[in-house]
PDB file of C-alpha atoms in Angstrom:
ATOM      1  CA  MET A   1     -30.201   8.616 -14.552  1.00 41.00           C
ATOM      2  CA  CYS A   2     -33.027   9.288 -16.987  1.00 50.00           C
ATOM      3  CA  GLN A   3     -35.497   6.525 -17.841  1.00 59.00           C
ATOM      4  CA  ALA A   4     -33.516   4.035 -19.902  1.00 79.00           C
ATOM      5  CA  SER A   5     -36.160   3.329 -22.549  1.00 84.00           C
ATOM      6  CA  ARG A   6     -36.640   7.027 -23.270  1.00 84.00           C
ATOM      7  CA  ALA A   7     -32.904   7.696 -23.471  1.00 88.00           C
ATOM      8  CA  LEU A   8     -32.166   4.615 -25.564  1.00 92.00           C
ATOM      9  CA  ALA A   9     -34.742   5.637 -28.158  1.00 92.00           C
ATOM     10  CA  LEU A  10     -32.865   8.915 -28.683  1.00 91.00           C
ATOM     11  CA  LEU A  11     -29.748   7.154 -29.974  1.00 92.00           C
ATOM     12  CA  PRO A  12     -29.003   5.707 -33.445  1.00 89.00           C
ATOM     13  CA  PRO A  13     -29.742   1.975 -33.834  1.00 91.00           C
ATOM     14  CA  SER A  14     -26.050   1.035 -33.995  1.00 90.00           C
ATOM     15  CA  VAL A  15     -25.386   2.807 -30.708  1.00 91.00           C
ATOM     16  CA  GLN A  16     -28.457   1.227 -29.114  1.00 91.00           C
ATOM     17  CA  GLU A  17     -27.079  -2.163 -30.085  1.00 93.00           C
ATOM     18  CA  SER A  18     -23.673  -1.415 -28.514  1.00 93.00           C
ATOM     19  CA  VAL A  19     -25.352  -0.332 -25.270  1.00 93.00           C
ATOM     20  CA  LEU A  20     -27.505  -3.453 -25.062  1.00 92.00           C
ATOM     21  CA  LYS A  21     -24.500  -5.754 -25.476  1.00 92.00           C
ATOM     22  CA  TYR A  22     -23.438  -5.148 -21.875  1.00 91.00           C
ATOM     23  CA  TYR A  23     -24.133  -8.103 -19.588  1.00 89.00           C
ATOM     24  CA  PHE A  24     -24.625  -6.059 -16.424  1.00 90.00           C
ATOM     25  CA  VAL A  25     -27.430  -3.509 -16.318  1.00 90.00           C
ATOM     26  CA  ARG A  26     -25.284  -0.967 -14.445  1.00 90.00           C
ATOM     27  CA  ASP A  27     -22.623  -1.078 -17.184  1.00 92.00           C
ATOM     28  CA  ALA A  28     -25.283  -0.647 -19.874  1.00 93.00           C
ATOM     29  CA  LYS A  29     -26.705   2.354 -18.039  1.00 92.00           C
ATOM     30  CA  MET A  30     -23.287   4.003 -17.761  1.00 93.00           C
ATOM     31  CA  SER A  31     -22.649   3.447 -21.483  1.00 93.00           C
ATOM     32  CA  LEU A  32     -26.085   4.860 -22.255  1.00 94.00           C
ATOM     33  CA  ALA A  33     -25.444   7.923 -20.106  1.00 93.00           C
ATOM     34  CA  SER A  34     -22.071   8.451 -21.823  1.00 93.00           C
ATOM     35  CA  HIS A  35     -23.693   8.571 -25.260  1.00 93.00           C
ATOM     36  CA  ILE A  36     -26.595  10.738 -24.110  1.00 95.00           C
ATOM     37  CA  LEU A  37     -24.218  13.250 -22.488  1.00 94.00           C
ATOM     38  CA  LYS A  38     -22.244  13.729 -25.698  1.00 93.00           C
ATOM     39  CA  HIS A  39     -25.363  14.451 -27.763  1.00 94.00           C
ATOM     40  CA  LEU A  40     -26.747  16.656 -24.978  1.00 94.00           C
ATOM     41  CA  ILE A  41     -23.630  18.853 -24.903  1.00 92.00           C
ATOM     42  CA  ILE A  42     -23.682  19.244 -28.687  1.00 92.00           C
ATOM     43  CA  THR A  43     -27.374  20.158 -28.782  1.00 92.00           C
ATOM     44  CA  LYS A  44     -27.124  22.493 -25.810  1.00 89.00           C
ATOM     45  CA  TYR A  45     -24.071  24.500 -26.886  1.00 88.00           C
ATOM     46  CA  CYS A  46     -23.974  24.284 -30.688  1.00 86.00           C
ATOM     47  CA  ASN A  47     -27.440  25.473 -31.661  1.00 84.00           C
ATOM     48  CA  VAL A  48     -28.322  22.259 -33.506  1.00 87.00           C
ATOM     49  CA  SER A  49     -31.231  19.856 -33.151  1.00 90.00           C
ATOM     50  CA  TRP A  50     -30.760  16.499 -31.441  1.00 93.00           C
ATOM     51  CA  SER A  51     -31.053  14.719 -34.799  1.00 89.00           C
ATOM     52  CA  ARG A  52     -28.113  16.762 -36.146  1.00 89.00           C
ATOM     53  CA  SER A  53     -25.871  16.250 -33.112  1.00 90.00           C
ATOM     54  CA  THR A  54     -23.599  13.974 -35.096  1.00 89.00           C
ATOM     55  CA  ILE A  55     -20.507  12.701 -33.364  1.00 89.00           C
ATOM     56  CA  SER A  56     -17.341  12.572 -35.452  1.00 87.00           C
ATOM     57  CA  ALA A  57     -13.845  11.255 -34.813  1.00 83.00           C
ATOM     58  CA  ALA A  58     -10.889  13.625 -34.476  1.00 80.00           C
ATOM     59  CA  ALA A  59      -7.500  12.830 -36.024  1.00 76.00           C
ATOM     60  CA  ASN A  60      -6.517  10.893 -32.895  1.00 76.00           C
ATOM     61  CA  GLY A  61      -9.746   8.873 -32.993  1.00 78.00           C
ATOM     62  CA  LYS A  62     -11.417  10.642 -30.078  1.00 83.00           C
ATOM     63  CA  PRO A  63     -15.039  11.796 -30.387  1.00 84.00           C
ATOM     64  CA  CYS A  64     -15.821  15.389 -31.281  1.00 86.00           C
ATOM     65  CA  PHE A  65     -18.422  17.574 -32.953  1.00 89.00           C
ATOM     66  CA  ALA A  66     -16.929  19.328 -35.978  1.00 81.00           C
ATOM     67  CA  PRO A  67     -19.734  21.134 -37.826  1.00 77.00           C
ATOM     68  CA  SER A  68     -19.402  22.043 -41.475  1.00 66.00           C
ATOM     69  CA  SER A  69     -21.696  23.625 -44.023  1.00 46.00           C
ATOM     70  CA  SER A  70     -22.889  21.893 -47.176  1.00 46.00           C
ATOM     71  CA  ASP A  71     -19.969  23.212 -49.244  1.00 41.00           C
ATOM     72  CA  GLY A  72     -17.445  21.711 -46.826  1.00 45.00           C
ATOM     73  CA  SER A  73     -16.365  24.950 -45.168  1.00 43.00           C
ATOM     74  CA  SER A  74     -16.705  25.613 -41.452  1.00 46.00           C
ATOM     75  CA  ASP A  75     -19.987  27.193 -40.435  1.00 49.00           C
ATOM     76  CA  HIS A  76     -21.032  29.326 -37.483  1.00 50.00           C
ATOM     77  CA  ARG A  77     -21.644  26.452 -35.100  1.00 62.00           C
ATOM     78  CA  VAL A  78     -19.233  25.698 -32.292  1.00 75.00           C
ATOM     79  CA  ARG A  79     -16.753  22.838 -32.387  1.00 81.00           C
ATOM     80  CA  ILE A  80     -16.634  20.624 -29.313  1.00 88.00           C
ATOM     81  CA  ASP A  81     -13.878  18.247 -28.289  1.00 87.00           C
ATOM     82  CA  PHE A  82     -14.899  15.930 -25.494  1.00 90.00           C
ATOM     83  CA  ASN A  83     -14.014  12.814 -23.543  1.00 94.00           C
ATOM     84  CA  VAL A  84     -16.010  10.608 -21.181  1.00 95.00           C
ATOM     85  CA  SER A  85     -15.258   8.155 -18.391  1.00 96.00           C
ATOM     86  CA  HIS A  86     -17.423   5.970 -16.189  1.00 94.00           C
ATOM     87  CA  GLN A  87     -16.878   3.970 -13.037  1.00 95.00           C
ATOM     88  CA  ALA A  88     -19.126   2.499 -10.337  1.00 94.00           C
ATOM     89  CA  GLY A  89     -22.300   4.116 -11.643  1.00 92.00           C
ATOM     90  CA  VAL A  90     -20.843   7.595 -12.233  1.00 95.00           C
ATOM     91  CA  VAL A  91     -20.183   9.088 -15.672  1.00 96.00           C
ATOM     92  CA  SER A  92     -17.918  12.115 -16.195  1.00 96.00           C
ATOM     93  CA  LEU A  93     -17.691  14.215 -19.340  1.00 96.00           C
ATOM     94  CA  ILE A  94     -15.226  16.985 -20.103  1.00 96.00           C
ATOM     95  CA  ALA A  95     -15.718  19.251 -23.106  1.00 92.00           C
ATOM     96  CA  ALA A  96     -13.747  22.077 -24.708  1.00 89.00           C
ATOM     97  CA  ILE A  97     -16.222  24.508 -26.206  1.00 86.00           C
ATOM     98  CA  GLY A  98     -15.754  27.557 -28.410  1.00 80.00           C
ATOM     99  CA  PHE A  99     -12.071  27.264 -29.370  1.00 83.00           C
ATOM    100  CA  GLU A 100     -11.019  27.961 -32.936  1.00 79.00           C
ATOM    101  CA  ASN A 101      -8.280  25.337 -32.868  1.00 80.00           C
ATOM    102  CA  HIS A 102      -8.140  21.766 -31.664  1.00 81.00           C
ATOM    103  CA  VAL A 103      -8.157  21.192 -27.901  1.00 88.00           C
ATOM    104  CA  ASP A 104      -7.268  17.836 -26.359  1.00 92.00           C
ATOM    105  CA  VAL A 105      -9.300  16.892 -23.297  1.00 94.00           C
ATOM    106  CA  GLY A 106      -9.340  13.844 -21.072  1.00 96.00           C
ATOM    107  CA  THR A 107     -11.219  12.762 -17.981  1.00 97.00           C
ATOM    108  CA  ASP A 108     -11.221   9.854 -15.590  1.00 97.00           C
ATOM    109  CA  VAL A 109     -13.395   8.999 -12.616  1.00 98.00           C
ATOM    110  CA  VAL A 110     -12.414   6.468  -9.958  1.00 98.00           C
ATOM    111  CA  CYS A 111     -14.164   4.970  -6.960  1.00 97.00           C
ATOM    112  CA  TRP A 112     -11.318   4.247  -4.576  1.00 97.00           C
ATOM    113  CA  ASN A 113     -13.329   1.958  -2.286  1.00 96.00           C
ATOM    114  CA  GLU A 114     -15.282  -0.010  -4.918  1.00 96.00           C
ATOM    115  CA  ARG A 115     -12.842  -2.944  -4.814  1.00 96.00           C
ATOM    116  CA  LEU A 116     -11.565  -2.308  -1.305  1.00 97.00           C
ATOM    117  CA  SER A 117     -12.386  -5.811  -0.052  1.00 97.00           C
ATOM    118  CA  SER A 118     -10.390  -7.561  -2.801  1.00 97.00           C
ATOM    119  CA  ASN A 119      -7.561  -5.028  -2.446  1.00 98.00           C
ATOM    120  CA  HIS A 120      -7.457  -5.764   1.284  1.00 98.00           C
ATOM    121  CA  GLN A 121      -7.181  -9.477   0.552  1.00 98.00           C
ATOM    122  CA  HIS A 122      -4.098  -8.935  -1.628  1.00 98.00           C
ATOM    123  CA  ILE A 123      -2.523  -6.538   0.857  1.00 98.00           C
ATOM    124  CA  ASP A 124      -3.202  -8.864   3.807  1.00 98.00           C
ATOM    125  CA  LYS A 125      -1.501 -11.705   1.953  1.00 98.00           C
ATOM    126  CA  SER A 126       1.461  -9.981   0.307  1.00 98.00           C
ATOM    127  CA  GLY A 127       1.705  -6.453   1.730  1.00 98.00           C
ATOM    128  CA  PHE A 128       0.942  -2.995   0.411  1.00 98.00           C
ATOM    129  CA  PHE A 129       4.242  -2.636  -1.433  1.00 98.00           C
ATOM    130  CA  ASP A 130       3.521  -5.802  -3.428  1.00 98.00           C
ATOM    131  CA  TRP A 131       0.042  -4.489  -4.258  1.00 98.00           C
ATOM    132  CA  ILE A 132       1.571  -1.275  -5.598  1.00 98.00           C
ATOM    133  CA  ASP A 133       4.213  -3.159  -7.603  1.00 96.00           C
ATOM    134  CA  MET A 134       1.470  -5.262  -9.197  1.00 95.00           C
ATOM    135  CA  HIS A 135       0.567  -2.099 -11.186  1.00 91.00           C
ATOM    136  CA  GLY A 136       4.186  -1.194 -11.938  1.00 92.00           C
ATOM    137  CA  GLU A 137       3.939  -1.293 -15.730  1.00 92.00           C
ATOM    138  CA  VAL A 138       1.712   1.783 -15.955  1.00 92.00           C
ATOM    139  CA  PHE A 139       3.560   4.084 -13.523  1.00 96.00           C
ATOM    140  CA  ALA A 140       6.924   5.865 -13.585  1.00 96.00           C
ATOM    141  CA  GLU A 141       9.494   4.494 -11.155  1.00 96.00           C
ATOM    142  CA  GLU A 142       9.464   7.645  -9.033  1.00 96.00           C
ATOM    143  CA  GLU A 143       5.672   7.487  -8.802  1.00 97.00           C
ATOM    144  CA  LEU A 144       5.859   3.878  -7.582  1.00 97.00           C
ATOM    145  CA  LYS A 145       8.372   4.867  -4.934  1.00 96.00           C
ATOM    146  CA  CYS A 146       6.217   7.769  -3.751  1.00 96.00           C
ATOM    147  CA  MET A 147       3.096   5.600  -3.591  1.00 97.00           C
ATOM    148  CA  ARG A 148       4.845   2.874  -1.604  1.00 96.00           C
ATOM    149  CA  LEU A 149       6.044   5.418   0.943  1.00 95.00           C
ATOM    150  CA  ALA A 150       3.063   7.762   0.768  1.00 92.00           C
ATOM    151  CA  THR A 151       2.691  10.159   3.671  1.00 88.00           C
ATOM    152  CA  VAL A 152      -0.537   9.975   5.667  1.00 91.00           C
ATOM    153  CA  ASN A 153      -2.488  12.936   7.003  1.00 89.00           C
ATOM    154  CA  LEU A 154      -3.235  12.662  10.710  1.00 90.00           C
ATOM    155  CA  LYS A 155      -6.818  13.695   9.968  1.00 88.00           C
ATOM    156  CA  ASP A 156      -7.206  10.403   8.093  1.00 90.00           C
ATOM    157  CA  LEU A 157      -6.407   8.687  11.393  1.00 91.00           C
ATOM    158  CA  GLY A 158      -8.897  10.708  13.416  1.00 89.00           C
ATOM    159  CA  ILE A 159      -6.206  12.925  14.982  1.00 89.00           C
ATOM    160  CA  ILE A 160      -6.803  16.661  14.618  1.00 87.00           C
ATOM    161  CA  ASP A 161      -4.987  19.785  15.771  1.00 87.00           C
ATOM    162  CA  ALA A 162      -1.683  17.941  16.043  1.00 87.00           C
ATOM    163  CA  GLN A 163       1.612  17.304  14.271  1.00 90.00           C
ATOM    164  CA  ILE A 164       3.678  14.119  14.194  1.00 89.00           C
ATOM    165  CA  SER A 165       6.955  14.327  16.086  1.00 82.00           C
ATOM    166  CA  GLY A 166       9.941  11.991  16.263  1.00 80.00           C
ATOM    167  CA  ASP A 167      10.076   9.177  13.718  1.00 89.00           C
ATOM    168  CA  GLY A 168       6.302   8.885  13.390  1.00 89.00           C
ATOM    169  CA  GLU A 169       6.150   9.979   9.763  1.00 92.00           C
ATOM    170  CA  ASP A 170       8.715   7.332   8.839  1.00 94.00           C
ATOM    171  CA  ALA A 171       6.686   4.646  10.631  1.00 94.00           C
ATOM    172  CA  LEU A 172       3.529   5.648   8.763  1.00 95.00           C
ATOM    173  CA  SER A 173       5.191   5.870   5.348  1.00 95.00           C
ATOM    174  CA  LYS A 174       6.774   2.412   5.712  1.00 95.00           C
ATOM    175  CA  CYS A 175       3.544   0.815   6.924  1.00 97.00           C
ATOM    176  CA  GLN A 176       2.323  -1.899   4.582  1.00 96.00           C
ATOM    177  CA  TRP A 177       0.264  -4.298   6.744  1.00 98.00           C
ATOM    178  CA  ARG A 178      -3.280  -4.062   8.079  1.00 98.00           C
ATOM    179  CA  ASN A 179      -4.637  -5.163  11.464  1.00 97.00           C
ATOM    180  CA  ARG A 180      -1.625  -3.915  13.415  1.00 97.00           C
ATOM    181  CA  LYS A 181      -0.837  -0.976  15.696  1.00 97.00           C
ATOM    182  CA  ILE A 182       1.620   1.905  15.393  1.00 95.00           C
ATOM    183  CA  ASN A 183       2.749   4.007  18.346  1.00 94.00           C
ATOM    184  CA  LEU A 184       3.204   7.694  17.532  1.00 92.00           C
ATOM    185  CA  LYS A 185       4.302  10.831  19.324  1.00 91.00           C
ATOM    186  CA  VAL A 186       2.275  13.882  18.398  1.00 90.00           C
ATOM    187  CA  THR A 187       2.581  17.522  19.364  1.00 90.00           C
ATOM    188  CA  ARG A 188      -0.599  19.495  19.710  1.00 84.00           C
ATOM    189  CA  ASP A 189      -0.912  22.708  17.741  1.00 76.00           C
ATOM    190  CA  ASP A 190      -0.312  24.755  20.860  1.00 76.00           C
ATOM    191  CA  GLY A 191       3.314  23.555  20.578  1.00 72.00           C
ATOM    192  CA  ARG A 192       3.520  22.717  24.261  1.00 77.00           C
ATOM    193  CA  THR A 193       1.617  19.453  24.628  1.00 82.00           C
ATOM    194  CA  GLU A 194       3.186  16.207  23.475  1.00 85.00           C
ATOM    195  CA  GLU A 195       1.471  12.867  23.856  1.00 88.00           C
ATOM    196  CA  ASP A 196       1.754   9.225  22.830  1.00 91.00           C
ATOM    197  CA  VAL A 197      -1.033   7.823  20.685  1.00 92.00           C
ATOM    198  CA  GLN A 198      -1.616   4.383  19.237  1.00 94.00           C
ATOM    199  CA  VAL A 199      -3.281   4.047  15.839  1.00 95.00           C
ATOM    200  CA  SER A 200      -4.579   1.135  13.831  1.00 96.00           C
ATOM    201  CA  THR A 201      -2.769   0.477  10.564  1.00 97.00           C
ATOM    202  CA  ASN A 202      -6.098  -0.087   8.756  1.00 97.00           C
ATOM    203  CA  PRO A 203      -6.880   3.600   8.083  1.00 97.00           C
ATOM    204  CA  VAL A 204      -3.193   4.105   7.226  1.00 97.00           C
ATOM    205  CA  ILE A 205      -3.414   1.499   4.465  1.00 98.00           C
ATOM    206  CA  ASP A 206      -6.766   2.831   3.259  1.00 97.00           C
ATOM    207  CA  ALA A 207      -5.296   6.335   2.995  1.00 97.00           C
ATOM    208  CA  LYS A 208      -2.461   4.905   0.895  1.00 97.00           C
ATOM    209  CA  VAL A 209      -4.928   3.028  -1.312  1.00 98.00           C
ATOM    210  CA  ARG A 210      -6.804   6.295  -1.876  1.00 97.00           C
ATOM    211  CA  ASN A 211      -3.507   7.958  -2.751  1.00 97.00           C
ATOM    212  CA  PHE A 212      -2.926   5.260  -5.384  1.00 98.00           C
ATOM    213  CA  TYR A 213      -6.309   5.819  -6.987  1.00 98.00           C
ATOM    214  CA  ALA A 214      -5.721   9.575  -7.063  1.00 98.00           C
ATOM    215  CA  MET A 215      -2.528   8.996  -9.044  1.00 98.00           C
ATOM    216  CA  TRP A 216      -4.287   6.487 -11.279  1.00 97.00           C
ATOM    217  CA  CYS A 217      -7.029   9.038 -11.991  1.00 98.00           C
ATOM    218  CA  LEU A 218      -4.489  11.713 -12.953  1.00 97.00           C
ATOM    219  CA  ARG A 219      -2.514   9.459 -15.266  1.00 96.00           C
ATOM    220  CA  GLU A 220      -5.594   7.988 -16.921  1.00 96.00           C
ATOM    221  CA  ALA A 221      -6.999  11.465 -17.645  1.00 97.00           C
ATOM    222  CA  TYR A 222      -3.652  12.552 -19.107  1.00 96.00           C
ATOM    223  CA  VAL A 223      -3.333   9.456 -21.302  1.00 95.00           C
ATOM    224  CA  LYS A 224      -6.926   9.751 -22.504  1.00 94.00           C
ATOM    225  CA  MET A 225      -6.249  13.394 -23.353  1.00 94.00           C
ATOM    226  CA  THR A 226      -3.551  12.238 -25.781  1.00 93.00           C
ATOM    227  CA  GLY A 227      -5.930   9.789 -27.457  1.00 90.00           C
ATOM    228  CA  GLU A 228      -3.960   6.738 -26.375  1.00 86.00           C
ATOM    229  CA  ALA A 229      -4.570   4.085 -23.719  1.00 78.00           C
ATOM    230  CA  LEU A 230      -2.780   2.604 -20.742  1.00 74.00           C
ATOM    231  CA  LEU A 231      -0.826   0.392 -23.142  1.00 79.00           C
ATOM    232  CA  ALA A 232       0.947   3.420 -24.664  1.00 86.00           C
ATOM    233  CA  PRO A 233       4.685   2.663 -25.020  1.00 90.00           C
ATOM    234  CA  TRP A 234       5.686   5.946 -23.370  1.00 94.00           C
ATOM    235  CA  LEU A 235       3.798   5.433 -20.098  1.00 93.00           C
ATOM    236  CA  LYS A 236       6.877   5.093 -17.919  1.00 94.00           C
ATOM    237  CA  ASP A 237       8.312   8.290 -19.467  1.00 96.00           C
ATOM    238  CA  LEU A 238       5.409  10.252 -17.943  1.00 97.00           C
ATOM    239  CA  GLU A 239       5.810  11.320 -14.318  1.00 98.00           C
ATOM    240  CA  ILE A 240       3.309  13.282 -12.231  1.00 97.00           C
ATOM    241  CA  SER A 241       4.311  14.615  -8.839  1.00 95.00           C
ATOM    242  CA  ASN A 242       3.261  17.178  -6.222  1.00 94.00           C
ATOM    243  CA  LEU A 243       0.291  14.892  -5.641  1.00 94.00           C
ATOM    244  CA  LEU A 244      -2.298  16.114  -3.166  1.00 93.00           C
ATOM    245  CA  VAL A 245      -5.280  13.835  -2.577  1.00 96.00           C
ATOM    246  CA  PRO A 246      -8.552  15.790  -2.356  1.00 96.00           C
ATOM    247  CA  ALA A 247     -10.689  15.020   0.691  1.00 94.00           C
ATOM    248  CA  ALA A 248     -14.444  14.661   0.764  1.00 94.00           C
ATOM    249  CA  LYS A 249     -16.382  17.715   1.884  1.00 93.00           C
ATOM    250  CA  GLU A 250     -16.372  17.862   5.646  1.00 89.00           C
ATOM    251  CA  GLY A 251     -19.516  16.443   7.173  1.00 90.00           C
ATOM    252  CA  VAL A 252     -20.512  14.260   4.206  1.00 92.00           C
ATOM    253  CA  GLN A 253     -21.672  10.880   5.566  1.00 89.00           C
ATOM    254  CA  ASP A 254     -24.017   9.633   2.850  1.00 92.00           C
ATOM    255  CA  PRO A 255     -22.116   6.972   0.840  1.00 88.00           C
ATOM    256  CA  ASP A 256     -24.218   7.813  -2.235  1.00 88.00           C
ATOM    257  CA  SER A 257     -23.488  11.535  -2.110  1.00 92.00           C
ATOM    258  CA  LEU A 258     -21.638  13.146  -5.001  1.00 94.00           C
ATOM    259  CA  GLN A 259     -21.162  16.488  -3.253  1.00 95.00           C
ATOM    260  CA  ALA A 260     -17.989  18.223  -4.390  1.00 95.00           C
ATOM    261  CA  GLY A 261     -15.093  18.181  -1.942  1.00 96.00           C
ATOM    262  CA  GLU A 262     -11.552  19.497  -2.231  1.00 96.00           C
ATOM    263  CA  MET A 263      -9.999  20.258  -5.628  1.00 96.00           C
ATOM    264  CA  PHE A 264      -6.284  20.402  -6.426  1.00 96.00           C
ATOM    265  CA  GLN A 265      -4.322  21.484  -9.484  1.00 93.00           C
ATOM    266  CA  ASN A 266      -0.786  22.658 -10.348  1.00 90.00           C
ATOM    267  CA  PHE A 267       0.661  19.183 -10.460  1.00 96.00           C
ATOM    268  CA  ARG A 268       4.239  18.834 -11.693  1.00 97.00           C
ATOM    269  CA  ILE A 269       4.325  16.888 -14.955  1.00 97.00           C
ATOM    270  CA  LEU A 270       7.490  15.538 -16.555  1.00 98.00           C
ATOM    271  CA  PHE A 271       7.851  13.718 -19.844  1.00 97.00           C
ATOM    272  CA  LYS A 272      11.220  12.064 -20.448  1.00 95.00           C
ATOM    273  CA  GLY A 273      12.563  14.250 -17.652  1.00 96.00           C
ATOM    274  CA  LYS A 274      11.404  17.547 -19.173  1.00 97.00           C
ATOM    275  CA  PRO A 275       8.622  19.716 -17.683  1.00 97.00           C
ATOM    276  CA  VAL A 276       5.267  19.656 -19.467  1.00 95.00           C
ATOM    277  CA  THR A 277       3.931  23.216 -19.367  1.00 91.00           C
ATOM    278  CA  ASN A 278       1.062  23.130 -21.874  1.00 91.00           C
ATOM    279  CA  VAL A 279      -1.266  20.820 -19.918  1.00 94.00           C
ATOM    280  CA  LYS A 280      -3.692  21.833 -17.173  1.00 93.00           C
ATOM    281  CA  MET A 281      -5.092  19.243 -14.778  1.00 95.00           C
ATOM    282  CA  GLU A 282      -7.551  19.298 -11.890  1.00 96.00           C
ATOM    283  CA  LEU A 283      -8.362  16.514  -9.422  1.00 98.00           C
ATOM    284  CA  SER A 284     -11.549  16.755  -7.366  1.00 97.00           C
ATOM    285  CA  ALA A 285     -13.268  14.682  -4.694  1.00 97.00           C
ATOM    286  CA  LEU A 286     -16.917  13.762  -5.175  1.00 97.00           C
ATOM    287  CA  GLY A 287     -18.686  12.410  -2.139  1.00 96.00           C
ATOM    288  CA  MET A 288     -16.874   9.921   0.061  1.00 95.00           C
ATOM    289  CA  GLY A 289     -15.704   7.452  -2.572  1.00 96.00           C
ATOM    290  CA  TYR A 290     -15.146   9.168  -5.909  1.00 97.00           C
ATOM    291  CA  MET A 291     -12.441  11.303  -7.463  1.00 98.00           C
ATOM    292  CA  VAL A 292     -12.646  12.865 -10.917  1.00 98.00           C
ATOM    293  CA  CYS A 293      -9.874  14.412 -12.997  1.00 98.00           C
ATOM    294  CA  GLY A 294      -9.862  16.697 -16.011  1.00 97.00           C
ATOM    295  CA  SER A 295      -6.873  17.235 -18.310  1.00 96.00           C
ATOM    296  CA  VAL A 296      -6.724  19.890 -21.050  1.00 95.00           C
ATOM    297  CA  ARG A 297      -4.177  20.849 -23.716  1.00 93.00           C
ATOM    298  CA  ALA A 298      -4.694  23.402 -26.506  1.00 88.00           C
ATOM    299  CA  SER A 299      -2.757  23.267 -29.768  1.00 83.00           C
ATOM    300  CA  ASN A 300      -2.685  27.074 -30.034  1.00 85.00           C
ATOM    301  CA  PRO A 301      -0.407  28.767 -27.430  1.00 83.00           C
ATOM    302  CA  THR A 302      -2.693  31.788 -27.166  1.00 84.00           C
ATOM    303  CA  GLU A 303      -5.710  29.630 -26.496  1.00 83.00           C
ATOM    304  CA  GLN A 304      -3.690  27.549 -24.045  1.00 81.00           C
ATOM    305  CA  SER A 305      -3.311  30.613 -21.825  1.00 80.00           C
ATOM    306  CA  GLN A 306      -7.077  31.142 -21.982  1.00 79.00           C
ATOM    307  CA  LEU A 307      -8.000  27.654 -20.807  1.00 82.00           C
ATOM    308  CA  GLU A 308     -10.056  27.593 -17.650  1.00 82.00           C
ATOM    309  CA  MET A 309     -11.736  24.546 -16.176  1.00 85.00           C
ATOM    310  CA  THR A 310     -14.997  25.254 -14.389  1.00 85.00           C
ATOM    311  CA  ALA A 311     -16.342  23.239 -11.475  1.00 87.00           C
ATOM    312  CA  TRP A 312     -17.858  19.826 -12.213  1.00 91.00           C
ATOM    313  CA  GLU A 313     -21.616  20.077 -12.572  1.00 92.00           C
ATOM    314  CA  LEU A 314     -23.971  17.310 -11.465  1.00 93.00           C
ATOM    315  CA  LEU A 315     -26.660  16.855 -14.120  1.00 91.00           C
ATOM    316  CA  ASP A 316     -30.173  15.482 -13.929  1.00 89.00           C
ATOM    317  CA  LEU A 317     -30.489  13.972 -17.408  1.00 88.00           C
ATOM    318  CA  ASP A 318     -34.304  13.828 -17.343  1.00 87.00           C
ATOM    319  CA  ARG A 319     -34.417  17.543 -16.578  1.00 90.00           C
ATOM    320  CA  GLU A 320     -31.723  18.360 -19.163  1.00 91.00           C
ATOM    321  CA  LEU A 321     -33.524  16.448 -21.912  1.00 90.00           C
ATOM    322  CA  ASP A 322     -36.800  18.159 -21.019  1.00 89.00           C
ATOM    323  CA  SER A 323     -35.078  21.553 -21.254  1.00 89.00           C
ATOM    324  CA  ILE A 324     -34.069  20.952 -24.894  1.00 88.00           C
ATOM    325  CA  GLY A 325     -37.420  19.418 -25.835  1.00 86.00           C
ATOM    326  CA  VAL A 326     -36.487  15.831 -26.684  1.00 85.00           C
TER     327      VAL A 326
END
């Protein structure tokens, strides 16, 4: 995060006022970073000065940079459509740069363990299924079912080079209570060795909680791409499946690390039962606690086929602002 006083002075007075309204300093800093990032992207990629990096609103109300010359016609500068998200001290920005036609973009970042203690309290009292159902209004019915009975990777339980045998997968998927034990039969990868193991249900539940936040991140990015919010009337008509939860990069132990881990795409998206084929989504792990999603949809079919999301880049805002001379 760049020095707050320096960054704040770079923003218009009305925006400075909106940033300073936040009660918690961390929230104010994330809002500040969100605004600075948008102006930084415009200045960096559109060949305009910081003072001319004016943010406009697209037809759906989302922020964009839509340059025009004095006579009202489009000029040589690049249009940018972008979207931002922030959670637990991390700000993500996704931008579509250089397209002739409008491109919808959305992003969301989640920290799956930020509220883990309070989530545990609810689960310990009422069970994991009840905790999932508490969020039922914003998920499709099939998604709720899949999250209740989410499969768990043995690696999440500290078991490697093995496969579950017998009814172990069923026992894990139906697990909804912490502080208990589950007996499993596993077959080692050599195919000849079978053994009984006992696992705590705590990492099972935590893996399911992480699965929930992965789905939340995907849906939020999709909804933000459309320009609507999680109160959109069509939410339960949207269904995302083929969910794979990206793992942190192997060996990462620092809880403050944002090192990129696994990335997954090619999710199956249905809207009112019909496949959605003009949206691309990627879900990535950052460090041990974060996941970030990007969602992109181009209005022009030709440009849709040209869409390519690059890897998330971790920015040092002080260094970036120095590089453009502000």
